[in-house]
mmCIF file of C-alpha atoms in Angstrom:
data_model
loop_
_atom_site.group_PDB
_atom_site.id
_atom_site.type_symbol
_atom_site.label_atom_id
_atom_site.label_comp_id
_atom_site.label_asym_id
_atom_site.label_seq_id
_atom_site.Cartn_x
_atom_site.Cartn_y
_atom_site.Cartn_z
ATOM 1 C CA MET A 1 0.166 -0.070 0.056
ATOM 2 C CA THR A 2 1.402 3.526 -0.862
ATOM 3 C CA ARG A 3 1.500 6.047 0.980
ATOM 4 C CA ARG A 4 -0.088 9.726 0.250
ATOM 5 C CA ARG A 5 1.899 11.891 -1.739
ATOM 6 C CA GLY A 6 0.478 15.139 -0.020
ATOM 7 C CA LEU A 7 -2.758 16.747 -0.075
ATOM 8 C CA ALA A 8 -2.332 18.211 -3.075
ATOM 9 C CA GLY A 9 -2.582 14.965 -4.727
ATOM 10 C CA LEU A 10 -5.051 13.837 -2.792
ATOM 11 C CA PHE A 11 -7.453 16.904 -3.366
ATOM 12 C CA LEU A 12 -6.844 16.703 -6.990
ATOM 13 C CA ALA A 13 -8.211 12.901 -6.846
ATOM 14 C CA LEU A 14 -10.821 13.766 -4.977
ATOM 15 C CA LEU A 15 -12.129 16.499 -7.553
ATOM 16 C CA ALA A 16 -12.556 13.559 -10.189
ATOM 17 C CA THR A 17 -14.700 11.404 -7.443
ATOM 18 C CA ALA A 18 -17.835 11.376 -6.276
ATOM 19 C CA CYS A 19 -18.814 8.539 -3.526
ATOM 20 C CA GLY A 20 -15.503 6.754 -4.722
ATOM 21 C CA SER A 21 -15.346 7.618 -8.554
ATOM 22 C CA GLY A 22 -16.419 9.809 -11.259
ATOM 23 C CA GLN A 23 -19.271 8.920 -13.377
ATOM 24 C CA PRO A 24 -19.127 8.407 -16.834
ATOM 25 C CA GLY A 25 -20.296 11.674 -18.996
ATOM 26 C CA GLN A 26 -20.328 14.091 -15.846
ATOM 27 C CA PRO A 27 -18.362 17.058 -15.382
ATOM 28 C CA ARG A 28 -15.309 16.303 -13.525
ATOM 29 C CA HIS A 29 -14.693 19.595 -11.247
ATOM 30 C CA GLY A 30 -17.267 22.026 -12.272
ATOM 31 C CA GLY A 31 -18.348 21.616 -15.709
ATOM 32 C CA ASP A 32 -21.062 24.006 -17.041
ATOM 33 C CA HIS A 33 -22.665 24.146 -13.223
ATOM 34 C CA LYS A 34 -21.947 27.144 -10.757
ATOM 35 C CA PRO A 35 -22.155 26.371 -7.181
ATOM 36 C CA PRO A 36 -25.691 27.954 -6.339
ATOM 37 C CA VAL A 37 -24.021 29.817 -2.853
ATOM 38 C CA LYS A 38 -20.890 31.814 -3.184
ATOM 39 C CA LEU A 39 -18.802 31.578 -0.042
ATOM 40 C CA ALA A 40 -16.957 34.428 1.167
ATOM 41 C CA GLN A 41 -13.057 33.926 1.377
ATOM 42 C CA GLY A 42 -11.435 32.716 4.427
ATOM 43 C CA GLY A 43 -13.715 29.820 5.310
ATOM 44 C CA THR A 44 -16.437 31.635 6.558
ATOM 45 C CA THR A 45 -20.258 30.942 6.603
ATOM 46 C CA VAL A 46 -22.801 32.180 4.463
ATOM 47 C CA VAL A 47 -26.296 32.604 6.451
ATOM 48 C CA ALA A 48 -29.197 32.360 4.261
ATOM 49 C CA GLU A 49 -31.774 34.111 7.079
ATOM 50 C CA SER A 50 -29.017 36.798 8.587
ATOM 51 C CA SER A 51 -26.309 38.542 7.685
ATOM 52 C CA THR A 52 -24.249 36.877 10.791
ATOM 53 C CA ARG A 53 -21.067 35.543 9.917
ATOM 54 C CA THR A 54 -18.826 33.122 11.967
ATOM 55 C CA SER A 55 -15.407 31.740 11.197
ATOM 56 C CA GLY A 56 -15.928 28.020 9.576
ATOM 57 C CA ALA A 57 -12.444 26.851 10.154
ATOM 58 C CA GLY A 58 -12.671 27.664 13.995
ATOM 59 C CA GLY A 59 -11.707 24.990 16.652
ATOM 60 C CA GLY A 60 -13.929 25.804 19.394
ATOM 61 C CA THR A 61 -14.834 22.730 21.974
ATOM 62 C CA SER A 62 -18.230 21.711 22.463
ATOM 63 C CA GLY A 63 -19.864 22.988 26.094
ATOM 64 C CA SER A 64 -22.711 22.528 28.102
ATOM 65 C CA LYS A 65 -25.001 24.892 25.833
ATOM 66 C CA THR A 66 -24.417 22.139 22.819
ATOM 67 C CA LEU A 67 -24.539 19.189 24.901
ATOM 68 C CA GLY A 68 -27.181 16.746 23.665
ATOM 69 C CA ARG A 69 -28.554 18.857 20.811
ATOM 70 C CA PRO A 70 -28.454 17.673 17.112
ATOM 71 C CA GLN A 71 -24.660 17.634 15.494
ATOM 72 C CA ALA A 72 -23.454 16.873 12.291
ATOM 73 C CA LEU A 73 -20.666 14.682 11.934
ATOM 74 C CA VAL A 74 -18.675 15.047 8.747
ATOM 75 C CA THR A 75 -15.549 13.428 7.338
ATOM 76 C CA ASP A 76 -12.510 15.721 6.731
ATOM 77 C CA GLU A 77 -11.247 13.321 3.885
ATOM 78 C CA ALA A 78 -8.030 15.320 3.048
ATOM 79 C CA GLN A 79 -6.982 16.300 6.163
ATOM 80 C CA ASN A 80 -7.834 12.874 8.440
ATOM 81 C CA ARG A 81 -10.153 14.105 10.592
ATOM 82 C CA VAL A 82 -13.982 13.781 11.643
ATOM 83 C CA LEU A 83 -15.381 17.286 12.116
ATOM 84 C CA VAL A 84 -18.380 17.519 14.740
ATOM 85 C CA VAL A 85 -20.710 20.564 13.535
ATOM 86 C CA ASP A 86 -23.545 22.102 15.836
ATOM 87 C CA LEU A 87 -26.801 22.388 14.151
ATOM 88 C CA PRO A 88 -28.225 24.796 12.914
ATOM 89 C CA SER A 89 -25.111 27.239 13.604
ATOM 90 C CA GLY A 90 -22.605 25.617 11.382
ATOM 91 C CA ARG A 91 -20.539 26.068 14.110
ATOM 92 C CA LEU A 92 -17.524 23.895 14.542
ATOM 93 C CA ALA A 93 -17.500 22.302 17.562
ATOM 94 C CA ARG A 94 -14.517 19.670 17.444
ATOM 95 C CA ARG A 95 -12.744 17.438 15.585
ATOM 96 C CA ALA A 96 -10.681 14.316 15.894
ATOM 97 C CA SER A 97 -7.865 12.735 14.138
ATOM 98 C CA LEU A 98 -8.468 9.395 11.935
ATOM 99 C CA PRO A 99 -6.394 6.757 9.947
ATOM 100 C CA PRO A 100 -6.049 8.629 6.341
ATOM 101 C CA ASP A 101 -8.505 8.871 3.868
ATOM 102 C CA PRO A 102 -11.739 8.488 5.923
ATOM 103 C CA GLU A 103 -14.663 8.617 3.515
ATOM 104 C CA ASP A 104 -17.968 6.940 5.214
ATOM 105 C CA ILE A 105 -19.358 7.301 8.500
ATOM 106 C CA ALA A 106 -22.369 6.216 10.538
ATOM 107 C CA SER A 107 -23.646 6.652 14.412
ATOM 108 C CA THR A 108 -25.833 4.459 16.340
ATOM 109 C CA GLY A 109 -28.786 6.475 18.260
ATOM 110 C CA THR A 110 -28.550 4.134 21.176
ATOM 111 C CA ASN A 111 -25.082 2.620 21.612
ATOM 112 C CA GLY A 112 -23.392 5.765 21.358
ATOM 113 C CA VAL A 113 -20.712 4.953 18.784
ATOM 114 C CA VAL A 114 -19.456 6.143 15.204
ATOM 115 C CA VAL A 115 -18.163 4.149 12.840
ATOM 116 C CA VAL A 116 -15.516 5.242 10.032
ATOM 117 C CA VAL A 117 -14.032 3.605 7.144
ATOM 118 C CA SER A 118 -10.858 4.645 5.977
ATOM 119 C CA THR A 119 -10.784 2.897 2.606
ATOM 120 C CA ARG A 120 -7.367 3.478 0.992
ATOM 121 C CA MET A 121 -5.868 2.313 4.468
ATOM 122 C CA GLY A 122 -8.017 -0.808 4.819
ATOM 123 C CA LYS A 123 -9.079 -0.015 8.244
ATOM 124 C CA VAL A 124 -12.468 0.361 9.960
ATOM 125 C CA VAL A 125 -12.483 2.751 13.031
ATOM 126 C CA VAL A 126 -15.233 3.038 16.262
ATOM 127 C CA LEU A 127 -15.553 5.894 18.278
ATOM 128 C CA ARG A 128 -17.384 6.736 21.341
ATOM 129 C CA ARG A 129 -19.975 9.061 20.283
ATOM 130 C CA SER A 130 -19.663 11.515 23.301
ATOM 131 C CA THR A 131 -15.859 11.793 23.484
ATOM 132 C CA LEU A 132 -14.480 10.788 20.027
ATOM 133 C CA ARG A 133 -12.357 8.417 21.915
ATOM 134 C CA ARG A 134 -11.230 5.309 19.541
ATOM 135 C CA LEU A 135 -12.556 2.511 20.621
ATOM 136 C CA LYS A 136 -11.524 0.014 18.240
ATOM 137 C CA THR A 137 -9.542 -0.158 15.031
ATOM 138 C CA PHE A 138 -10.438 -3.098 12.725
ATOM 139 C CA GLY A 139 -8.033 -4.480 9.992
ATOM 140 C CA GLY A 140 -8.310 -7.299 7.764
ATOM 141 C CA PHE A 141 -9.829 -5.362 5.081
ATOM 142 C CA ASP A 142 -8.868 -4.363 1.570
ATOM 143 C CA HIS A 143 -10.980 -1.760 0.459
ATOM 144 C CA PRO A 144 -13.922 -1.165 3.044
ATOM 145 C CA HIS A 145 -16.517 1.373 1.759
ATOM 146 C CA ILE A 146 -19.894 2.005 2.958
ATOM 147 C CA VAL A 147 -21.076 1.427 6.465
ATOM 148 C CA GLY A 148 -24.602 0.673 7.484
ATOM 149 C CA ILE A 149 -25.859 0.496 11.032
ATOM 150 C CA SER A 150 -28.421 -2.006 11.396
ATOM 151 C CA PRO A 151 -32.166 -0.575 12.666
ATOM 152 C CA ASP A 152 -31.506 -2.022 16.205
ATOM 153 C CA ASP A 153 -27.974 -0.441 16.496
ATOM 154 C CA ARG A 154 -26.475 -3.897 17.326
ATOM 155 C CA TYR A 155 -24.737 -4.121 14.479
ATOM 156 C CA ALA A 156 -22.710 -2.434 11.489
ATOM 157 C CA TYR A 157 -22.125 -4.083 8.045
ATOM 158 C CA VAL A 158 -19.022 -2.903 6.011
ATOM 159 C CA THR A 159 -18.505 -3.461 2.385
ATOM 160 C CA ASP A 160 -15.241 -4.129 1.024
ATOM 161 C CA ASP A 161 -15.361 -3.809 -2.910
ATOM 162 C CA SER A 162 -11.986 -5.237 -4.004
ATOM 163 C CA THR A 163 -12.649 -8.435 -2.059
ATOM 164 C CA GLY A 164 -16.415 -8.367 -2.530
ATOM 165 C CA THR A 165 -17.198 -9.022 0.779
ATOM 166 C CA LEU A 166 -19.474 -7.729 3.472
ATOM 167 C CA ALA A 167 -18.307 -7.807 7.151
ATOM 168 C CA ALA A 168 -20.542 -7.976 10.201
ATOM 169 C CA ILE A 169 -19.589 -6.315 13.294
ATOM 170 C CA ARG A 170 -21.192 -6.671 16.614
ATOM 171 C CA LEU A 171 -21.218 -3.245 18.332
ATOM 172 C CA GLU A 172 -21.791 -4.553 21.641
ATOM 173 C CA ASP A 173 -18.439 -6.413 22.283
ATOM 174 C CA LEU A 174 -16.544 -4.618 18.859
ATOM 175 C CA ARG A 175 -16.439 -8.272 17.199
ATOM 176 C CA VAL A 176 -16.394 -9.446 13.602
ATOM 177 C CA THR A 177 -18.822 -11.931 13.474
ATOM 178 C CA ARG A 178 -18.675 -12.743 9.616
ATOM 179 C CA ARG A 179 -17.179 -11.928 6.318
ATOM 180 C CA LEU A 180 -19.558 -13.007 3.714
ATOM 181 C CA SER A 181 -18.629 -13.117 0.022
ATOM 182 C CA VAL A 182 -21.574 -11.113 -1.721
ATOM 183 C CA GLY A 183 -19.877 -10.293 -5.184
ATOM 184 C CA ALA A 184 -17.102 -8.157 -6.655
ATOM 185 C CA GLY A 185 -17.588 -4.517 -6.347
ATOM 186 C CA ALA A 186 -19.512 -4.516 -3.077
ATOM 187 C CA HIS A 187 -20.450 -0.895 -2.276
ATOM 188 C CA HIS A 188 -23.934 0.580 -1.212
ATOM 189 C CA LEU A 189 -26.374 -1.583 1.126
ATOM 190 C CA THR A 190 -29.718 -0.959 2.885
ATOM 191 C CA PHE A 191 -31.208 -2.814 5.588
ATOM 192 C CA SER A 192 -34.948 -3.707 5.570
ATOM 193 C CA PRO A 193 -37.010 -2.101 8.558
ATOM 194 C CA SER A 194 -37.597 -5.796 9.431
ATOM 195 C CA GLU A 195 -34.175 -6.536 9.849
ATOM 196 C CA ARG A 196 -34.484 -9.483 7.995
ATOM 197 C CA ARG A 197 -32.957 -8.487 4.772
ATOM 198 C CA VAL A 198 -30.150 -6.508 3.329
ATOM 199 C CA TRP A 199 -29.596 -5.563 -0.376
ATOM 200 C CA VAL A 200 -26.175 -4.627 -1.803
ATOM 201 C CA ALA A 201 -25.290 -3.299 -4.635
ATOM 202 C CA LEU A 202 -22.179 -4.882 -6.590
ATOM 203 C CA GLY A 203 -20.292 -1.637 -7.598
ATOM 204 C CA GLU A 204 -20.777 2.185 -7.965
ATOM 205 C CA SER A 205 -22.276 1.412 -11.196
ATOM 206 C CA ALA A 206 -24.176 -1.956 -10.279
ATOM 207 C CA ARG A 207 -25.484 -3.923 -12.488
ATOM 208 C CA VAL A 208 -26.673 -6.724 -9.848
ATOM 209 C CA ILE A 209 -27.972 -6.539 -6.555
ATOM 210 C CA THR A 210 -27.328 -9.135 -3.862
ATOM 211 C CA ILE A 211 -29.834 -9.736 -1.605
ATOM 212 C CA VAL A 212 -28.417 -11.136 2.141
ATOM 213 C CA SER A 213 -30.520 -12.947 4.823
ATOM 214 C CA THR A 214 -30.251 -10.846 7.897
ATOM 215 C CA VAL A 215 -32.678 -13.138 10.144
ATOM 216 C CA VAL A 216 -29.475 -13.992 12.056
ATOM 217 C CA MET A 217 -27.966 -10.719 12.258
ATOM 218 C CA GLY A 218 -24.248 -11.840 13.257
ATOM 219 C CA ARG A 219 -24.374 -14.558 10.460
ATOM 220 C CA PRO A 220 -25.901 -13.208 7.317
ATOM 221 C CA HIS A 221 -25.797 -15.388 4.245
ATOM 222 C CA VAL A 222 -26.815 -14.803 0.779
ATOM 223 C CA VAL A 223 -30.339 -15.652 -0.423
ATOM 224 C CA GLY A 224 -30.432 -14.050 -3.836
ATOM 225 C CA HIS A 225 -29.800 -11.825 -6.565
ATOM 226 C CA PHE A 226 -31.857 -8.944 -8.311
ATOM 227 C CA VAL A 227 -31.189 -7.530 -11.777
ATOM 228 C CA PRO A 228 -32.993 -4.120 -11.794
ATOM 229 C CA GLY A 229 -32.238 -3.457 -15.873
ATOM 230 C CA PHE A 230 -29.960 -0.197 -15.466
ATOM 231 C CA PRO A 231 -26.679 0.717 -13.722
ATOM 232 C CA VAL A 232 -27.478 1.107 -9.803
ATOM 233 C CA HIS A 233 -25.719 3.621 -7.530
ATOM 234 C CA ASP A 234 -27.700 3.884 -4.137
ATOM 235 C CA LEU A 235 -30.542 2.376 -2.738
ATOM 236 C CA ALA A 236 -32.886 2.478 0.105
ATOM 237 C CA PHE A 237 -35.914 0.601 1.677
ATOM 238 C CA SER A 238 -39.057 2.503 2.181
ATOM 239 C CA PRO A 239 -40.229 2.709 5.891
ATOM 240 C CA ASN A 240 -42.644 0.197 5.814
ATOM 241 C CA GLY A 241 -40.037 -2.065 3.842
ATOM 242 C CA GLN A 242 -42.556 -2.645 0.948
ATOM 243 C CA ARG A 243 -40.858 -0.599 -1.482
ATOM 244 C CA VAL A 244 -37.211 -0.268 -2.426
ATOM 245 C CA TRP A 245 -35.657 2.966 -3.761
ATOM 246 C CA ILE A 246 -33.214 2.682 -6.443
ATOM 247 C CA THR A 247 -30.804 5.567 -7.803
ATOM 248 C CA SER A 248 -29.375 5.533 -11.357
ATOM 249 C CA ALA A 249 -25.363 6.013 -12.067
ATOM 250 C CA ALA A 250 -26.285 6.549 -15.857
ATOM 251 C CA GLY A 251 -29.884 8.818 -15.747
ATOM 252 C CA PRO A 252 -31.430 11.510 -14.027
ATOM 253 C CA ASP A 253 -34.474 9.149 -12.385
ATOM 254 C CA VAL A 254 -34.842 7.330 -9.467
ATOM 255 C CA THR A 255 -36.880 3.876 -9.575
ATOM 256 C CA VAL A 256 -39.062 2.685 -7.212
ATOM 257 C CA PHE A 257 -39.568 -1.136 -6.877
ATOM 258 C CA SER A 258 -42.097 -3.340 -5.165
ATOM 259 C CA VAL A 259 -39.817 -5.619 -2.838
ATOM 260 C CA ARG A 260 -42.264 -8.320 -3.536
ATOM 261 C CA SER A 261 -42.960 -8.207 -7.130
ATOM 262 C CA ARG A 262 -39.478 -6.748 -8.253
ATOM 263 C CA ARG A 263 -41.616 -4.650 -10.455
ATOM 264 C CA ALA A 264 -41.206 -0.994 -11.021
ATOM 265 C CA VAL A 265 -43.793 0.976 -9.235
ATOM 266 C CA PHE A 266 -42.730 4.121 -10.302
ATOM 267 C CA HIS A 267 -40.059 6.822 -11.699
ATOM 268 C CA VAL A 268 -39.022 10.195 -10.119
ATOM 269 C CA PRO A 269 -36.814 12.647 -11.780
ATOM 270 C CA VAL A 270 -34.071 14.049 -9.524
ATOM 271 C CA GLY A 271 -31.061 14.988 -11.466
ATOM 272 C CA ALA A 272 -27.810 14.281 -13.104
ATOM 273 C CA PRO A 273 -26.604 10.765 -11.649
ATOM 274 C CA PRO A 274 -25.554 9.562 -9.091
ATOM 275 C CA GLN A 275 -28.309 10.232 -6.807
ATOM 276 C CA HIS A 276 -28.414 9.497 -3.012
ATOM 277 C CA LEU A 277 -31.044 8.803 -0.664
ATOM 278 C CA ALA A 278 -32.272 9.608 3.022
ATOM 279 C CA PHE A 279 -35.537 8.864 4.335
ATOM 280 C CA ALA A 280 -37.443 10.642 7.227
ATOM 281 C CA GLY A 281 -40.939 9.822 8.074
ATOM 282 C CA HIS A 282 -43.353 9.737 5.050
ATOM 283 C CA TYR A 283 -41.055 11.605 3.025
ATOM 284 C CA VAL A 284 -37.369 10.470 1.171
ATOM 285 C CA TYR A 285 -34.754 13.372 0.409
ATOM 286 C CA ALA A 286 -32.856 12.702 -2.756
ATOM 287 C CA THR A 287 -29.387 14.443 -3.817
ATOM 288 C CA SER A 288 -28.069 15.325 -7.374
ATOM 289 C CA GLY A 289 -24.741 16.502 -6.526
ATOM 290 C CA TYR A 290 -23.773 17.258 -9.912
ATOM 291 C CA GLY A 291 -27.166 18.757 -10.672
ATOM 292 C CA SER A 292 -26.568 21.146 -7.358
ATOM 293 C CA ARG A 293 -30.141 19.816 -6.494
ATOM 294 C CA ILE A 294 -31.888 18.212 -3.572
ATOM 295 C CA GLU A 295 -35.446 17.194 -3.390
ATOM 296 C CA ARG A 296 -38.311 16.326 -0.763
ATOM 297 C CA ILE A 297 -40.430 13.685 -2.129
ATOM 298 C CA ASP A 298 -43.600 11.989 -0.939
ATOM 299 C CA ALA A 299 -42.788 8.422 -0.591
ATOM 300 C CA ALA A 300 -45.957 7.133 -1.427
ATOM 301 C CA THR A 301 -46.872 8.839 -4.507
ATOM 302 C CA GLY A 302 -43.262 9.966 -6.100
ATOM 303 C CA ARG A 303 -44.238 13.151 -6.086
ATOM 304 C CA VAL A 304 -41.831 16.174 -5.483
ATOM 305 C CA VAL A 305 -42.917 18.230 -2.978
ATOM 306 C CA ASP A 306 -40.019 20.993 -2.151
ATOM 307 C CA ARG A 307 -36.541 21.556 -4.296
ATOM 308 C CA ALA A 308 -33.987 23.413 -3.459
ATOM 309 C CA THR A 309 -30.465 24.314 -5.054
ATOM 310 C CA SER A 310 -27.280 22.691 -3.188
ATOM 311 C CA PRO A 311 -23.278 23.775 -3.273
ATOM 312 C CA TYR A 312 -22.049 21.920 -6.331
ATOM 313 C CA GLY A 313 -20.959 18.425 -5.674
ATOM 314 C CA SER A 314 -23.165 17.855 -2.766
ATOM 315 C CA PHE A 315 -23.575 14.041 -3.055
ATOM 316 C CA GLU A 316 -24.220 12.796 0.368
ATOM 317 C CA LEU A 317 -27.021 13.661 3.087
ATOM 318 C CA SER A 318 -28.265 13.249 6.187
ATOM 319 C CA VAL A 319 -31.692 13.925 7.792
ATOM 320 C CA ALA A 320 -32.454 13.505 11.434
ATOM 321 C CA ASP A 321 -33.511 15.731 14.589
ATOM 322 C CA GLY A 322 -35.251 18.369 12.221
ATOM 323 C CA TYR A 323 -32.774 19.151 9.850
ATOM 324 C CA VAL A 324 -31.003 18.199 6.598
ATOM 325 C CA ALA A 325 -27.577 18.237 5.705
ATOM 326 C CA THR A 326 -25.446 17.626 2.688
ATOM 327 C CA VAL A 327 -21.913 18.040 2.321
ATOM 328 C CA SER A 328 -19.707 18.866 -0.779
ATOM 329 C CA LEU A 329 -17.099 16.609 -1.750
ATOM 330 C CA LEU A 330 -16.197 19.335 -4.515
ATOM 331 C CA ARG A 331 -16.580 22.616 -2.345
ATOM 332 C CA GLY A 332 -15.837 21.234 1.169
ATOM 333 C CA THR A 333 -19.373 22.868 2.666
ATOM 334 C CA ILE A 334 -21.706 21.749 4.787
ATOM 335 C CA ALA A 335 -25.265 22.805 3.827
ATOM 336 C CA ILE A 336 -28.084 22.703 6.482
ATOM 337 C CA TYR A 337 -31.706 23.021 5.892
ATOM 338 C CA THR A 338 -35.149 22.584 7.185
ATOM 339 C CA PRO A 339 -37.178 19.593 6.634
ATOM 340 C CA ARG A 340 -39.082 21.697 3.910
ATOM 341 C CA LEU A 341 -35.802 22.532 2.324
ATOM 342 C CA ARG A 342 -35.329 26.102 3.404
ATOM 343 C CA LEU A 343 -31.611 26.830 3.378
ATOM 344 C CA LEU A 344 -30.686 27.690 6.865
ATOM 345 C CA ARG A 345 -26.766 27.797 6.192
ATOM 346 C CA VAL A 346 -23.770 26.956 4.372
ATOM 347 C CA THR A 347 -20.423 26.815 6.115
ATOM 348 C CA HIS A 348 -16.968 25.733 4.351
ATOM 349 C CA LEU A 349 -15.248 23.145 6.550
ATOM 350 C CA ALA A 350 -12.337 21.284 4.683
ATOM 351 C CA PRO A 351 -10.952 20.916 1.095
ATOM 352 C CA ALA A 352 -13.118 18.231 0.886
ATOM 353 C CA THR A 353 -16.132 16.796 2.779
ATOM 354 C CA ARG A 354 -16.981 13.182 2.042
ATOM 355 C CA GLU A 355 -19.900 12.239 4.011
ATOM 356 C CA VAL A 356 -22.215 13.282 6.821
ATOM 357 C CA ALA A 357 -24.333 11.798 9.558
ATOM 358 C CA ILE A 358 -26.778 13.798 11.778
ATOM 359 C CA SER A 359 -26.459 12.472 15.621
ATOM 360 C CA ARG A 360 -26.767 13.754 19.229
ATOM 361 C CA PRO A 361 -23.621 13.328 21.746
#
């Protein structure tokens, strides 16, 4: 494994990627798109509702006033850190160092841990949420990429696209209980609300989805495959588990399938691929990073009920605790919205912000 050749080289590589790799036919770093929010110089924060400005690169520590309030956890890939951002102020509350090249991040709701994947170093790190103290670093991976937390917060599943495996990590005692072969390119995954199934897309532009039984969460096994008929990027089960939303790696639409029949129910136009998804109650939020766009969609009908612009390159998102947050890999920002997508604030945080997870300490 080669060592990093410096931040400049990494940043140039990041500009050509979106959730791990660039998409064919899409602009690499800007194209004809302009960022919808112009950031002031010096890493300042742009406030949509008032003229107040605060430093987006500050190093303050969180105090009692923010304890227990919603925060956004953001991976700062170029500087090997996790950043904790107060919501809705956008203030940088604290940061912690990580193994080089941290990408994906997820946080539990009850066990109080954060799981971060450092893809190029082949590491998976578990932190205590309240202190960001490192609890354990897992090796034995080649290129771990995506982490998903089970609905009951007891397990973290991690895909490794180089080895084509899915690792089950029991969070109670921080033990890997199984490494399951699911297929080359294993990438995005989604848990069914019943915790009986996990669907894994085999690649960032996947032609096949592997279906895994998780009836015994610590001992998953493959039970089938699904070919949706187009290249897949992201996917997510609806809260009732009856439908699965699948984003495209090649087209502007998100397609919704019946889990039982595997037939398409409807299509939703979102924007330039790839799109990413997050559910909140009866709604699903979808982003198009290359289209500088985020939508709130009625999950039952597929009707777009709200739409807003986002900083160019805002691929990843998180929705929780009355906030929506997106991070721009290409602009290094976090954009904070209300549930109805009224923009509250955009803060510049780092050269490249990869992933975000909203949680409480």
